[in-house]
Amino acid sequence: MSGFVEKPEPTEVPGLVHLHTGKVRELYQNEAGDLVMVASDRISAYDWVLPTEIPDKGRVLTQLSLWWFDQLADLAPGHVLSTELPPGAPADWAGRTLVCKSLRMVPVECVARGYLTGSGLVEYNESRTVCGLALPAGLVDGSELPAPIFTPATKAEVGEHDENVSYEEVARQVGADTAAQLRQATLAVYSRARDIARDRGIILADTKFEFGFDGDTLVLADEVLTPDSSRFWPVDQWQPGRAQPSYDKQYVRDWLTSPESGWDRGSEQPPPALPQQVVDATRAKYVEAYERLTGTSWS
């Protein structure tokens, strides 16, 4: 049974009501009804939230999301209202906290893929499709697709897998108009971000977004285009036909499945704590992604 190895107790802050503990974020509501999102340094792999944290990860995710919201504002309004700390919040929330609009969230993970890998590759090898979309023959792990595709998924609880679904299923669940809006916005945002990343030497292989409605307006929410929600590959090392080097938690996954960890992924036993070298290497990849994308040094 996956989930949290050690589920944290949320911090109590006067004037804030704790709503939810996610894999990475704590979600609160303030007295004005706005949402307060606090990104922790937690990291997850194989549907487990691990007992070891990655220093600075929460701040990297938050600051990178803010940078992307600015790049995308003309395509999709973002949900961020403020980055000011709520009164009484602990000092270590600084740089990792967003005050956001309370939206009517759409219960769909909006995934855009420009390259074939991951669960998309598994389905393609079985049926030459991804989420029911037919693709050309001859593609391999890391192949660039003829055009980006919208491959939605259902949003899972902590410890559960997101499940890929067809566009038709999304339309059935949320309505044809909303499904069309989600697809258009997802592909537009992905295409803009892909071009920005490419100019900085990074391939945006795929990513997932969450959207909600503010009245009738579709708003981009949650985190955006971080190493937690996206596959980033270095352009100069891209080589279709193999797994690509990446700016994410691949060090964590590789160590967990190595003999060194002693962990059996197929068992119901929780994974062990991460060794310091894996923590350091993972932190370095998150920081490098931030610096290459934004063009600024992490401090």
PDB file of C-alpha atoms in Angstrom:
ATOM      1  CA  MET A   1       0.000   0.000   0.000  1.00  0.00           C
ATOM      2  CA  SER A   2       1.660   3.182  -1.200  1.00  0.00           C
ATOM      3  CA  GLY A   3       1.270   6.758   0.040  1.00  0.00           C
ATOM      4  CA  PHE A   4       3.246   8.552   2.730  1.00  0.00           C
ATOM      5  CA  VAL A   5       6.082   6.726   4.408  1.00  0.00           C
ATOM      6  CA  GLU A   6       5.713   9.249   7.230  1.00  0.00           C
ATOM      7  CA  LYS A   7       2.731  11.567   6.872  1.00  0.00           C
ATOM      8  CA  PRO A   8       3.612  15.024   8.214  1.00  0.00           C
ATOM      9  CA  GLU A   9       1.501  16.988  10.639  1.00  0.00           C
ATOM     10  CA  PRO A  10       0.442  20.305   9.091  1.00  0.00           C
ATOM     11  CA  THR A  11       1.701  23.520  10.669  1.00  0.00           C
ATOM     12  CA  GLU A  12      -0.997  25.415  12.535  1.00  0.00           C
ATOM     13  CA  VAL A  13      -1.196  29.124  11.671  1.00  0.00           C
ATOM     14  CA  PRO A  14      -3.760  31.536  13.182  1.00  0.00           C
ATOM     15  CA  GLY A  15      -6.315  32.592  10.594  1.00  0.00           C
ATOM     16  CA  LEU A  16      -5.605  29.664   8.287  1.00  0.00           C
ATOM     17  CA  VAL A  17      -7.654  26.472   7.999  1.00  0.00           C
ATOM     18  CA  HIS A  18      -5.723  23.435   6.789  1.00  0.00           C
ATOM     19  CA  LEU A  19      -7.555  21.778   3.899  1.00  0.00           C
ATOM     20  CA  HIS A  20      -5.289  19.117   2.440  1.00  0.00           C
ATOM     21  CA  THR A  21      -1.867  17.481   2.581  1.00  0.00           C
ATOM     22  CA  GLY A  22      -0.644  16.577  -0.902  1.00  0.00           C
ATOM     23  CA  LYS A  23       2.473  14.777  -2.065  1.00  0.00           C
ATOM     24  CA  VAL A  24       4.423  18.034  -2.004  1.00  0.00           C
ATOM     25  CA  ARG A  25       2.065  20.848  -0.993  1.00  0.00           C
ATOM     26  CA  GLU A  26       0.042  21.813   2.035  1.00  0.00           C
ATOM     27  CA  LEU A  27      -3.176  23.625   1.194  1.00  0.00           C
ATOM     28  CA  TYR A  28      -4.846  26.127   3.520  1.00  0.00           C
ATOM     29  CA  GLN A  29      -7.670  28.655   3.285  1.00  0.00           C
ATOM     30  CA  ASN A  30      -7.414  32.144   4.736  1.00  0.00           C
ATOM     31  CA  GLU A  31     -10.187  34.218   6.250  1.00  0.00           C
ATOM     32  CA  ALA A  32     -10.843  35.939   2.906  1.00  0.00           C
ATOM     33  CA  GLY A  33     -11.536  32.551   1.290  1.00  0.00           C
ATOM     34  CA  ASP A  34      -8.313  32.527  -0.739  1.00  0.00           C
ATOM     35  CA  LEU A  35      -6.162  29.418  -0.940  1.00  0.00           C
ATOM     36  CA  VAL A  36      -2.674  29.371   0.561  1.00  0.00           C
ATOM     37  CA  MET A  37      -0.356  26.823  -1.072  1.00  0.00           C
ATOM     38  CA  VAL A  38       2.892  25.920   0.682  1.00  0.00           C
ATOM     39  CA  ALA A  39       5.391  23.797  -1.261  1.00  0.00           C
ATOM     40  CA  SER A  40       7.422  21.488   0.960  1.00  0.00           C
ATOM     41  CA  ASP A  41      10.761  19.816   0.213  1.00  0.00           C
ATOM     42  CA  ARG A  42       9.062  16.404   0.042  1.00  0.00           C
ATOM     43  CA  ILE A  43       9.698  14.176  -2.951  1.00  0.00           C
ATOM     44  CA  SER A  44       7.692  11.247  -4.279  1.00  0.00           C
ATOM     45  CA  ALA A  45       8.569   8.277  -6.454  1.00  0.00           C
ATOM     46  CA  TYR A  46       6.650   5.177  -7.505  1.00  0.00           C
ATOM     47  CA  ASP A  47       3.528   6.489  -5.711  1.00  0.00           C
ATOM     48  CA  TRP A  48       5.359   6.833  -2.392  1.00  0.00           C
ATOM     49  CA  VAL A  49       6.113  10.109  -0.638  1.00  0.00           C
ATOM     50  CA  LEU A  50       9.608   9.403   0.631  1.00  0.00           C
ATOM     51  CA  PRO A  51      10.876   9.989   4.163  1.00  0.00           C
ATOM     52  CA  THR A  52      13.856  12.058   2.924  1.00  0.00           C
ATOM     53  CA  GLU A  53      13.442  15.663   1.802  1.00  0.00           C
ATOM     54  CA  ILE A  54      15.397  17.515  -0.906  1.00  0.00           C
ATOM     55  CA  PRO A  55      16.660  20.870   0.432  1.00  0.00           C
ATOM     56  CA  ASP A  56      15.345  23.950  -1.448  1.00  0.00           C
ATOM     57  CA  LYS A  57      13.012  21.851  -3.607  1.00  0.00           C
ATOM     58  CA  GLY A  58       9.859  23.652  -2.454  1.00  0.00           C
ATOM     59  CA  ARG A  59      11.353  27.059  -3.168  1.00  0.00           C
ATOM     60  CA  VAL A  60      12.644  25.985  -6.573  1.00  0.00           C
ATOM     61  CA  LEU A  61       9.198  24.685  -7.559  1.00  0.00           C
ATOM     62  CA  THR A  62       7.479  27.844  -6.341  1.00  0.00           C
ATOM     63  CA  GLN A  63       9.890  30.323  -7.910  1.00  0.00           C
ATOM     64  CA  LEU A  64       9.981  28.450 -11.218  1.00  0.00           C
ATOM     65  CA  SER A  65       6.172  28.318 -11.318  1.00  0.00           C
ATOM     66  CA  LEU A  66       6.028  32.076 -10.731  1.00  0.00           C
ATOM     67  CA  TRP A  67       8.472  32.645 -13.597  1.00  0.00           C
ATOM     68  CA  TRP A  68       6.366  30.507 -15.923  1.00  0.00           C
ATOM     69  CA  PHE A  69       3.110  32.194 -14.903  1.00  0.00           C
ATOM     70  CA  ASP A  70       4.679  35.455 -16.095  1.00  0.00           C
ATOM     71  CA  GLN A  71       5.724  33.932 -19.433  1.00  0.00           C
ATOM     72  CA  LEU A  72       2.235  32.527 -20.058  1.00  0.00           C
ATOM     73  CA  ALA A  73      -0.029  35.289 -18.751  1.00  0.00           C
ATOM     74  CA  ASP A  74      -1.263  36.336 -22.200  1.00  0.00           C
ATOM     75  CA  LEU A  75      -2.294  32.761 -23.026  1.00  0.00           C
ATOM     76  CA  ALA A  76      -3.859  31.708 -19.732  1.00  0.00           C
ATOM     77  CA  PRO A  77      -4.388  33.798 -16.606  1.00  0.00           C
ATOM     78  CA  GLY A  78      -2.773  32.314 -13.494  1.00  0.00           C
ATOM     79  CA  HIS A  79      -4.281  31.814 -10.064  1.00  0.00           C
ATOM     80  CA  VAL A  80      -1.608  33.621  -8.010  1.00  0.00           C
ATOM     81  CA  LEU A  81      -2.774  36.639  -6.014  1.00  0.00           C
ATOM     82  CA  SER A  82       0.242  37.249  -3.782  1.00  0.00           C
ATOM     83  CA  THR A  83       3.521  35.830  -2.548  1.00  0.00           C
ATOM     84  CA  GLU A  84       3.334  37.608   0.817  1.00  0.00           C
ATOM     85  CA  LEU A  85       3.482  35.417   3.886  1.00  0.00           C
ATOM     86  CA  PRO A  86       0.225  35.205   5.834  1.00  0.00           C
ATOM     87  CA  PRO A  87       0.446  36.860   9.267  1.00  0.00           C
ATOM     88  CA  GLY A  88       1.840  34.419  11.810  1.00  0.00           C
ATOM     89  CA  ALA A  89       3.255  32.025   9.206  1.00  0.00           C
ATOM     90  CA  PRO A  90       6.646  30.507  10.025  1.00  0.00           C
ATOM     91  CA  ALA A  91       9.670  32.190   8.482  1.00  0.00           C
ATOM     92  CA  ASP A  92      10.634  29.073   6.545  1.00  0.00           C
ATOM     93  CA  TRP A  93       7.474  29.453   4.436  1.00  0.00           C
ATOM     94  CA  ALA A  94       9.150  32.393   2.686  1.00  0.00           C
ATOM     95  CA  GLY A  95       9.740  31.744  -0.998  1.00  0.00           C
ATOM     96  CA  ARG A  96       7.574  28.626  -1.008  1.00  0.00           C
ATOM     97  CA  THR A  97       4.121  30.138  -0.370  1.00  0.00           C
ATOM     98  CA  LEU A  98       1.501  31.346  -2.843  1.00  0.00           C
ATOM     99  CA  VAL A  99      -1.817  32.991  -2.024  1.00  0.00           C
ATOM    100  CA  CYS A 100      -4.171  31.983  -4.834  1.00  0.00           C
ATOM    101  CA  LYS A 101      -7.698  32.453  -6.096  1.00  0.00           C
ATOM    102  CA  SER A 102     -10.154  29.829  -4.967  1.00  0.00           C
ATOM    103  CA  LEU A 103     -11.286  28.245  -8.222  1.00  0.00           C
ATOM    104  CA  ARG A 104     -13.827  25.695  -9.334  1.00  0.00           C
ATOM    105  CA  MET A 105     -11.234  23.094 -10.270  1.00  0.00           C
ATOM    106  CA  VAL A 106     -11.666  20.782 -13.246  1.00  0.00           C
ATOM    107  CA  PRO A 107     -10.910  17.200 -12.095  1.00  0.00           C
ATOM    108  CA  VAL A 108      -8.623  16.419 -15.050  1.00  0.00           C
ATOM    109  CA  GLU A 109      -4.845  16.239 -15.355  1.00  0.00           C
ATOM    110  CA  CYS A 110      -4.236  18.088 -18.618  1.00  0.00           C
ATOM    111  CA  VAL A 111      -1.195  16.393 -20.131  1.00  0.00           C
ATOM    112  CA  ALA A 112       0.557  17.612 -23.263  1.00  0.00           C
ATOM    113  CA  ARG A 113       3.142  15.438 -24.997  1.00  0.00           C
ATOM    114  CA  GLY A 114       5.580  16.535 -27.661  1.00  0.00           C
ATOM    115  CA  TYR A 115       7.785  13.453 -27.367  1.00  0.00           C
ATOM    116  CA  LEU A 116       7.068   9.774 -26.807  1.00  0.00           C
ATOM    117  CA  THR A 117       8.109   8.298 -23.466  1.00  0.00           C
ATOM    118  CA  GLY A 118       6.726   7.049 -20.150  1.00  0.00           C
ATOM    119  CA  SER A 119       3.192   5.677 -20.065  1.00  0.00           C
ATOM    120  CA  GLY A 120       2.626   7.004 -23.585  1.00  0.00           C
ATOM    121  CA  LEU A 121       5.425   4.800 -24.885  1.00  0.00           C
ATOM    122  CA  VAL A 122       3.970   1.756 -23.124  1.00  0.00           C
ATOM    123  CA  GLU A 123       0.573   2.274 -24.779  1.00  0.00           C
ATOM    124  CA  TYR A 124       2.150   3.062 -28.152  1.00  0.00           C
ATOM    125  CA  ASN A 125       4.132  -0.177 -28.122  1.00  0.00           C
ATOM    126  CA  GLU A 126       0.924  -2.099 -27.461  1.00  0.00           C
ATOM    127  CA  SER A 127      -1.470  -0.360 -29.855  1.00  0.00           C
ATOM    128  CA  ARG A 128       0.284   2.457 -31.786  1.00  0.00           C
ATOM    129  CA  THR A 129      -1.910   4.902 -29.881  1.00  0.00           C
ATOM    130  CA  VAL A 130      -1.643   7.231 -26.886  1.00  0.00           C
ATOM    131  CA  CYS A 131      -4.927   7.907 -25.087  1.00  0.00           C
ATOM    132  CA  GLY A 132      -6.670   6.573 -28.177  1.00  0.00           C
ATOM    133  CA  LEU A 133      -4.823   8.901 -30.593  1.00  0.00           C
ATOM    134  CA  ALA A 134      -3.224   7.029 -33.490  1.00  0.00           C
ATOM    135  CA  LEU A 135       0.478   7.734 -34.064  1.00  0.00           C
ATOM    136  CA  PRO A 136       2.831   6.817 -36.935  1.00  0.00           C
ATOM    137  CA  ALA A 137       4.715   3.537 -36.926  1.00  0.00           C
ATOM    138  CA  GLY A 138       8.405   3.445 -36.147  1.00  0.00           C
ATOM    139  CA  LEU A 139       8.538   5.729 -33.106  1.00  0.00           C
ATOM    140  CA  VAL A 140      10.866   4.857 -30.227  1.00  0.00           C
ATOM    141  CA  ASP A 141      11.561   6.068 -26.695  1.00  0.00           C
ATOM    142  CA  GLY A 142      12.308   9.793 -26.992  1.00  0.00           C
ATOM    143  CA  SER A 143      10.935  10.281 -30.525  1.00  0.00           C
ATOM    144  CA  GLU A 144       9.547  13.725 -31.280  1.00  0.00           C
ATOM    145  CA  LEU A 145       5.872  13.492 -32.246  1.00  0.00           C
ATOM    146  CA  PRO A 146       4.613  14.977 -35.526  1.00  0.00           C
ATOM    147  CA  ALA A 147       2.706  17.538 -33.434  1.00  0.00           C
ATOM    148  CA  PRO A 148       1.977  17.928 -29.704  1.00  0.00           C
ATOM    149  CA  ILE A 149      -0.952  15.885 -28.434  1.00  0.00           C
ATOM    150  CA  PHE A 150      -3.415  16.319 -25.568  1.00  0.00           C
ATOM    151  CA  THR A 151      -3.468  13.139 -23.470  1.00  0.00           C
ATOM    152  CA  PRO A 152      -5.578  13.747 -20.350  1.00  0.00           C
ATOM    153  CA  ALA A 153      -5.601  11.693 -17.180  1.00  0.00           C
ATOM    154  CA  THR A 154      -7.824  11.372 -14.150  1.00  0.00           C
ATOM    155  CA  LYS A 155      -6.435  13.011 -11.010  1.00  0.00           C
ATOM    156  CA  ALA A 156      -5.529  10.383  -8.393  1.00  0.00           C
ATOM    157  CA  GLU A 157      -5.320  10.497  -4.620  1.00  0.00           C
ATOM    158  CA  VAL A 158      -1.934  10.358  -2.876  1.00  0.00           C
ATOM    159  CA  GLY A 159      -0.512   6.872  -3.368  1.00  0.00           C
ATOM    160  CA  GLU A 160      -2.604   6.117  -6.447  1.00  0.00           C
ATOM    161  CA  HIS A 161      -1.759   6.254 -10.154  1.00  0.00           C
ATOM    162  CA  ASP A 162      -3.209   8.887 -12.439  1.00  0.00           C
ATOM    163  CA  GLU A 163      -5.039   6.993 -15.197  1.00  0.00           C
ATOM    164  CA  ASN A 164      -4.814   8.023 -18.841  1.00  0.00           C
ATOM    165  CA  VAL A 165      -8.222   8.550 -20.443  1.00  0.00           C
ATOM    166  CA  SER A 166      -9.463   9.483 -23.895  1.00  0.00           C
ATOM    167  CA  TYR A 167     -10.570  12.956 -24.918  1.00  0.00           C
ATOM    168  CA  GLU A 168     -14.058  11.556 -25.373  1.00  0.00           C
ATOM    169  CA  GLU A 169     -14.091  10.414 -21.746  1.00  0.00           C
ATOM    170  CA  VAL A 170     -13.071  13.893 -20.595  1.00  0.00           C
ATOM    171  CA  ALA A 171     -15.887  15.391 -22.676  1.00  0.00           C
ATOM    172  CA  ARG A 172     -18.306  12.943 -21.084  1.00  0.00           C
ATOM    173  CA  GLN A 173     -17.145  13.852 -17.576  1.00  0.00           C
ATOM    174  CA  VAL A 174     -16.879  17.644 -17.823  1.00  0.00           C
ATOM    175  CA  GLY A 175     -18.851  18.536 -20.948  1.00  0.00           C
ATOM    176  CA  ALA A 176     -17.833  19.072 -24.566  1.00  0.00           C
ATOM    177  CA  ASP A 177     -17.261  22.832 -24.229  1.00  0.00           C
ATOM    178  CA  THR A 178     -15.017  22.520 -21.184  1.00  0.00           C
ATOM    179  CA  ALA A 179     -13.088  19.629 -22.745  1.00  0.00           C
ATOM    180  CA  ALA A 180     -12.444  21.719 -25.855  1.00  0.00           C
ATOM    181  CA  GLN A 181     -11.252  24.639 -23.717  1.00  0.00           C
ATOM    182  CA  LEU A 182      -8.905  22.372 -21.781  1.00  0.00           C
ATOM    183  CA  ARG A 183      -7.390  20.898 -24.931  1.00  0.00           C
ATOM    184  CA  GLN A 184      -6.902  24.272 -26.613  1.00  0.00           C
ATOM    185  CA  ALA A 185      -5.361  25.891 -23.535  1.00  0.00           C
ATOM    186  CA  THR A 186      -3.128  22.899 -22.758  1.00  0.00           C
ATOM    187  CA  LEU A 187      -1.655  22.726 -26.250  1.00  0.00           C
ATOM    188  CA  ALA A 188      -1.224  26.503 -26.512  1.00  0.00           C
ATOM    189  CA  VAL A 189       0.601  26.723 -23.182  1.00  0.00           C
ATOM    190  CA  TYR A 190       2.719  23.663 -23.953  1.00  0.00           C
ATOM    191  CA  SER A 191       3.741  25.031 -27.352  1.00  0.00           C
ATOM    192  CA  ARG A 192       4.793  28.380 -25.885  1.00  0.00           C
ATOM    193  CA  ALA A 193       6.739  26.704 -23.079  1.00  0.00           C
ATOM    194  CA  ARG A 194       8.375  24.193 -25.453  1.00  0.00           C
ATOM    195  CA  ASP A 195       9.736  27.032 -27.587  1.00  0.00           C
ATOM    196  CA  ILE A 196      10.990  29.009 -24.565  1.00  0.00           C
ATOM    197  CA  ALA A 197      12.698  25.934 -23.109  1.00  0.00           C
ATOM    198  CA  ARG A 198      14.239  24.968 -26.452  1.00  0.00           C
ATOM    199  CA  ASP A 199      15.843  28.397 -26.738  1.00  0.00           C
ATOM    200  CA  ARG A 200      17.522  27.653 -23.393  1.00  0.00           C
ATOM    201  CA  GLY A 201      18.849  24.252 -24.404  1.00  0.00           C
ATOM    202  CA  ILE A 202      16.077  22.188 -22.825  1.00  0.00           C
ATOM    203  CA  ILE A 203      13.516  19.883 -24.433  1.00  0.00           C
ATOM    204  CA  LEU A 204      10.083  19.952 -22.807  1.00  0.00           C
ATOM    205  CA  ALA A 205       9.103  16.360 -23.543  1.00  0.00           C
ATOM    206  CA  ASP A 206       5.765  16.430 -21.753  1.00  0.00           C
ATOM    207  CA  THR A 207       4.025  18.209 -18.921  1.00  0.00           C
ATOM    208  CA  LYS A 208       0.766  18.328 -17.020  1.00  0.00           C
ATOM    209  CA  PHE A 209      -1.404  21.284 -16.064  1.00  0.00           C
ATOM    210  CA  GLU A 210      -4.386  21.829 -13.831  1.00  0.00           C
ATOM    211  CA  PHE A 211      -7.105  24.338 -14.613  1.00  0.00           C
ATOM    212  CA  GLY A 212     -10.044  25.801 -12.747  1.00  0.00           C
ATOM    213  CA  PHE A 213     -12.793  28.289 -13.451  1.00  0.00           C
ATOM    214  CA  ASP A 214     -13.061  31.773 -11.983  1.00  0.00           C
ATOM    215  CA  GLY A 215     -16.629  32.459 -13.054  1.00  0.00           C
ATOM    216  CA  ASP A 216     -16.534  31.642 -16.776  1.00  0.00           C
ATOM    217  CA  THR A 217     -12.794  32.229 -17.130  1.00  0.00           C
ATOM    218  CA  LEU A 218     -10.446  29.254 -17.399  1.00  0.00           C
ATOM    219  CA  VAL A 219      -7.469  29.817 -15.087  1.00  0.00           C
ATOM    220  CA  LEU A 220      -4.113  28.020 -14.910  1.00  0.00           C
ATOM    221  CA  ALA A 221      -3.606  26.668 -11.382  1.00  0.00           C
ATOM    222  CA  ASP A 222      -1.337  24.639  -9.110  1.00  0.00           C
ATOM    223  CA  GLU A 223       2.335  24.367 -10.149  1.00  0.00           C
ATOM    224  CA  VAL A 224       3.398  25.063 -13.724  1.00  0.00           C
ATOM    225  CA  LEU A 225       6.223  23.551 -15.772  1.00  0.00           C
ATOM    226  CA  THR A 226       8.438  22.394 -12.914  1.00  0.00           C
ATOM    227  CA  PRO A 227      10.642  19.285 -12.797  1.00  0.00           C
ATOM    228  CA  ASP A 228       7.891  17.680 -10.694  1.00  0.00           C
ATOM    229  CA  SER A 229       5.210  18.157 -13.341  1.00  0.00           C
ATOM    230  CA  SER A 230       7.304  17.975 -16.528  1.00  0.00           C
ATOM    231  CA  ARG A 231       9.994  15.988 -18.284  1.00  0.00           C
ATOM    232  CA  PHE A 232      12.906  18.262 -19.154  1.00  0.00           C
ATOM    233  CA  TRP A 233      15.756  16.850 -21.248  1.00  0.00           C
ATOM    234  CA  PRO A 234      19.024  18.530 -22.297  1.00  0.00           C
ATOM    235  CA  VAL A 235      18.890  19.238 -26.041  1.00  0.00           C
ATOM    236  CA  ASP A 236      22.531  18.371 -26.590  1.00  0.00           C
ATOM    237  CA  GLN A 237      22.104  14.877 -25.122  1.00  0.00           C
ATOM    238  CA  TRP A 238      18.802  13.959 -26.801  1.00  0.00           C
ATOM    239  CA  GLN A 239      19.075  10.595 -28.529  1.00  0.00           C
ATOM    240  CA  PRO A 240      15.868   8.762 -29.490  1.00  0.00           C
ATOM    241  CA  GLY A 241      15.868   5.045 -28.826  1.00  0.00           C
ATOM    242  CA  ARG A 242      16.931   5.179 -25.177  1.00  0.00           C
ATOM    243  CA  ALA A 243      15.953   6.757 -21.892  1.00  0.00           C
ATOM    244  CA  GLN A 244      16.989  10.431 -21.896  1.00  0.00           C
ATOM    245  CA  PRO A 245      18.990  12.261 -19.226  1.00  0.00           C
ATOM    246  CA  SER A 246      16.571  14.512 -17.372  1.00  0.00           C
ATOM    247  CA  TYR A 247      16.221  17.398 -14.936  1.00  0.00           C
ATOM    248  CA  ASP A 248      14.049  15.714 -12.351  1.00  0.00           C
ATOM    249  CA  LYS A 249      14.002  12.959  -9.748  1.00  0.00           C
ATOM    250  CA  GLN A 250      15.548  10.299 -11.972  1.00  0.00           C
ATOM    251  CA  TYR A 251      18.426   9.904  -9.512  1.00  0.00           C
ATOM    252  CA  VAL A 252      15.851   8.996  -6.873  1.00  0.00           C
ATOM    253  CA  ARG A 253      14.065   6.479  -9.097  1.00  0.00           C
ATOM    254  CA  ASP A 254      17.333   4.895 -10.230  1.00  0.00           C
ATOM    255  CA  TRP A 255      18.621   4.476  -6.687  1.00  0.00           C
ATOM    256  CA  LEU A 256      15.342   3.070  -5.381  1.00  0.00           C
ATOM    257  CA  THR A 257      15.338   0.364  -8.067  1.00  0.00           C
ATOM    258  CA  SER A 258      19.054  -0.417  -7.677  1.00  0.00           C
ATOM    259  CA  PRO A 259      20.426  -3.299  -5.578  1.00  0.00           C
ATOM    260  CA  GLU A 260      22.007  -0.708  -3.283  1.00  0.00           C
ATOM    261  CA  SER A 261      18.627   0.393  -1.910  1.00  0.00           C
ATOM    262  CA  GLY A 262      17.537  -3.144  -1.037  1.00  0.00           C
ATOM    263  CA  TRP A 263      13.934  -2.143  -1.809  1.00  0.00           C
ATOM    264  CA  ASP A 264      11.545  -4.361  -3.733  1.00  0.00           C
ATOM    265  CA  ARG A 265       9.240  -2.065  -5.688  1.00  0.00           C
ATOM    266  CA  GLY A 266       6.727  -4.883  -6.062  1.00  0.00           C
ATOM    267  CA  SER A 267       6.396  -5.349  -2.316  1.00  0.00           C
ATOM    268  CA  GLU A 268       4.117  -3.412  -0.024  1.00  0.00           C
ATOM    269  CA  GLN A 269       7.062  -2.283   2.084  1.00  0.00           C
ATOM    270  CA  PRO A 270       7.801   1.460   2.125  1.00  0.00           C
ATOM    271  CA  PRO A 271      11.006   2.619   0.430  1.00  0.00           C
ATOM    272  CA  PRO A 272      14.052   3.459   2.553  1.00  0.00           C
ATOM    273  CA  ALA A 273      15.593   6.845   3.290  1.00  0.00           C
ATOM    274  CA  LEU A 274      17.754   8.316   0.523  1.00  0.00           C
ATOM    275  CA  PRO A 275      21.536   8.506   0.897  1.00  0.00           C
ATOM    276  CA  GLN A 276      23.147  11.937   0.927  1.00  0.00           C
ATOM    277  CA  GLN A 277      24.692  11.606  -2.535  1.00  0.00           C
ATOM    278  CA  VAL A 278      21.274  11.000  -4.085  1.00  0.00           C
ATOM    279  CA  VAL A 279      19.821  13.975  -2.190  1.00  0.00           C
ATOM    280  CA  ASP A 280      22.649  16.219  -3.375  1.00  0.00           C
ATOM    281  CA  ALA A 281      22.452  15.070  -6.999  1.00  0.00           C
ATOM    282  CA  THR A 282      18.667  15.518  -7.096  1.00  0.00           C
ATOM    283  CA  ARG A 283      18.852  19.000  -5.588  1.00  0.00           C
ATOM    284  CA  ALA A 284      21.500  19.947  -8.149  1.00  0.00           C
ATOM    285  CA  LYS A 285      19.250  18.871 -11.039  1.00  0.00           C
ATOM    286  CA  TYR A 286      16.296  20.927  -9.760  1.00  0.00           C
ATOM    287  CA  VAL A 287      18.521  23.974  -9.310  1.00  0.00           C
ATOM    288  CA  GLU A 288      20.105  23.511 -12.746  1.00  0.00           C
ATOM    289  CA  ALA A 289      16.673  23.367 -14.384  1.00  0.00           C
ATOM    290  CA  TYR A 290      15.705  26.612 -12.646  1.00  0.00           C
ATOM    291  CA  GLU A 291      18.917  28.381 -13.654  1.00  0.00           C
ATOM    292  CA  ARG A 292      18.881  27.252 -17.279  1.00  0.00           C
ATOM    293  CA  LEU A 293      15.233  28.129 -17.811  1.00  0.00           C
ATOM    294  CA  THR A 294      15.149  31.481 -16.022  1.00  0.00           C
ATOM    295  CA  GLY A 295      18.686  32.602 -16.813  1.00  0.00           C
ATOM    296  CA  THR A 296      19.245  33.583 -13.171  1.00  0.00           C
ATOM    297  CA  SER A 297      21.425  32.068 -10.459  1.00  0.00           C
ATOM    298  CA  TRP A 298      19.839  30.218  -7.578  1.00  0.00           C
ATOM    299  CA  SER A 299      20.701  31.609  -4.165  1.00  0.00           C
TER     300      SER A 299
END
